[in-house]
Amino acid sequence: MVRAAAAAGGSRHLADTIRQSRLDNGIRVVTEDIAASHAVTVGFWVDAGSRDEDPAQAGASHFLEHLLFKGTAQRSAREIAEAVDAVGGDMNAFTTKEYTAFYMRLIEDDLDLGLDILSDIMWAPAFRPDEIDAERQVILEEILMHEDEPSDLVHELMHEALFPGHPLGREVLGDKSTITAMTRDQIEGYFRSRYRPSSMVVAAAGSVDHHRLAAGIAERFAGGHGEAPARVIPALAPPRAVVVSNRPTEQAHLMVGMRALDRGDEDRFALSILNHVLGGGMSSRLFQEIREKRGLAYSVYSYRVGYVESGVLAIYAGTSPTRAHEVLDLIGAELDRLAAGGIPDSELLQAKGHVKGSLALSLEDSAGRMSRIGRSQLLHDEVLTYEELVKRTDSVTSEDVTRVITRVLGGERSLAVVGPFDEGAFDSSALVSAPGSLPV
């Protein structure tokens, strides 16, 4: 049941349109009502990802993502697909290193159908042996497809370099050996231990009434109780300097990365500014220097991601193998310039404008808003309003960015490469930078 305070209208108001409550079973519910919308996107977010798997079960989280849509005791996979297609809805899921999400987008009149299906797959999956074996083959094909995409593979190599021997360094998909060997009992056991109500957030955005949604989830709840196992957080070993995968590719796929801030660090807003200045857009330093000025790459960019105990700031570039060292020199030089000189006020203002504008554009539909509030509730146990996010971004100073530069760019740099090279083709000394102060 919904707690009396929430059922009586006492749910927490973050803004006129965003509300939160917690059901008696432990599920957190967060909604954002969008005026004049005729659509609603609803998602179940689970605090379980590839980092939570035993090494022998690597890929279990992603395997579950596939299997939960394969049918329940009441519905076959075909019946689920036909029911969603019949109302013009969209249904999908994704797995990350720290969480898994399942969601549907429908018109407002079909919200009950969406809740019926999502609740059914979350709490009563069938795990039929024939469907497990069929989906096992699908995942093995997905692994092969991933390995044939060097521009994807290099990102996993970067995590392997930054987090050697650590769950964060493992591939989300698992590998051929673990997926082939995984049994039905192992998959169901992982599901029963991790998919607990206290580990779940239900988020919805669009034409949605918070109290009706919360009551609907409580009425449909059929899951187990109790807490999920505590997340294991192993110590971090020193990063590897260079990881190379020799492939006969036409391009060299290069990544330079550093351990960065964890997901709750108060400096994460300043890191977003730094990321944009470095390689976050068309006006960024790396895009202008490597693509626009020199024509050395079609794709060059940077990104950041935060985890429980650490994070990543990484740069990607795809270039001709004969130009790989030149591009790496340019990336290293730009990192050194930032480390030595910080950023001027003009870049700070431009970056703030980009971050705020990108946020606003990402919230133009119910799916974008559902993703924002669901992820925020799960990872931070709070949801900042758009106005609060703008305020946090506007409050970043050049001194804040300089502090983040010292904390992140002053750390060890790692290099990941996919292309026609041997590991000895790259000198790790070119990546060495001055020691920083960030304990990662």
Steps between C-alpha positions, in 0.01 A plus 500: 500500500595863459593666825213700638683828461556439130150370438352805671700739288802524729760391246806718481468789253825596329324744271147548374548208265743258675398280792661219698379237743603162636263205512474280808676224307805727453458600136571866433261676261581826323285673240502814289171623361533671161215735425310440174686174431302204368788256547661343806829314541532269799812313602627261764857577607694231686815560702683203347750495217800313369720607791276302738562164333741230610769450233349162409165673441637786291217618275216388730351851528488540123368142458215593736426813300431276200316226689246713685338593169490133395186424694332445835270239648207691349646639176722368227763719335282520191195605703699775669628630166156486339334681792751786483491522120120504499495835682797651314727482804877467530670255736869463572770447764871553554774385736793697637781425742292615798132478408241354263186670368180377333254748353193553282363806321125510434208737467348598833192279460721190484703561816323215682606261224858615539489452876346154457776384266793661680381376840451151359847476346667649809338267753394187312748416224459144375866415426391222265802285407433511125473880507821528704686291245358700209596830661841363590569469126376855444742631762790301356426664165488839673844434650636413155342814353654710777844351437464588131441867589843640591355841583295328773767256613751773576272642772503167681877480463523841664303378801720192511806725510364737763355230727717188457374196687200699625128444421486843331756375250284208384289499184126551567410227249715237669699269274440186299613265777285647778187540286533147364545348846232701685214281623136580555546464878791744500302758305192462718713510815660827390154639423356399840793648691529830314151591380367597843248783549746701706731498197234631259378838384187539292512823300239647269475823304227641279129498563522330838337535842750414773255350748326289240832365374626424851175324587516304173851376575403403856196307377703308243799427724581130518872504567706376790590708801829560676813689415723423204856391583733786578697615200860384514749783447848354450815707529624660181830380360724743309380555143679344206684742274430340161255237370506412129275269300665415168234504228530544120288817507504788255502750788690517826250534785671688781396584854683692768339480843543590864324398816268781595235595757251261654132553425424687823796739496394863537754596233311300234337816366841660448617178333211531253628846409855370459378212285320736263805725465721198431291303251130533573385683189587653164664801662710289737876518492558148370232520230636831374866397515482144370206506260436857391856635488693188394240262354649203685175341615133487417401406855675647804335565834526463877255382763477442873328235711478460876483177701461431872870532590661656194430621149640547152593794281581361156586628153429310178638559151487291184777571252725345238755260654779711350370804692435325833810630677440853373146497636617362834761775521231762441274349767786491750599857419146625554473322833831656604383848393185465709700372796737796476260783421141414588225658291419867433166657592387497137526120482336466839196700389475318168521161672231594752270601218557170322441288812177683586373495143573130457316424822196697388491329161531154660178568691284565197317164524370268768774241444777752565332624816428151629865406448622805687283460806532121514879503476529787750276329754685170468857631501471806727179428693386849405371682193615851432257715306604652170527837674727350768723344235526833319589670827770241576644544151494880518675492838811326358798736508831491316658412836271196523609386155866553589454286809346220290780530246749441781302208640440322168748609234786475748442127540640210302391471139417176326495420129274248323545424130319278250676478165787346302758542776699297748502622860864600465401759238403745773731651757323534833739777607313737269195466723671579829383820668578675824358321807160631606314507828199283422512175701366266232 
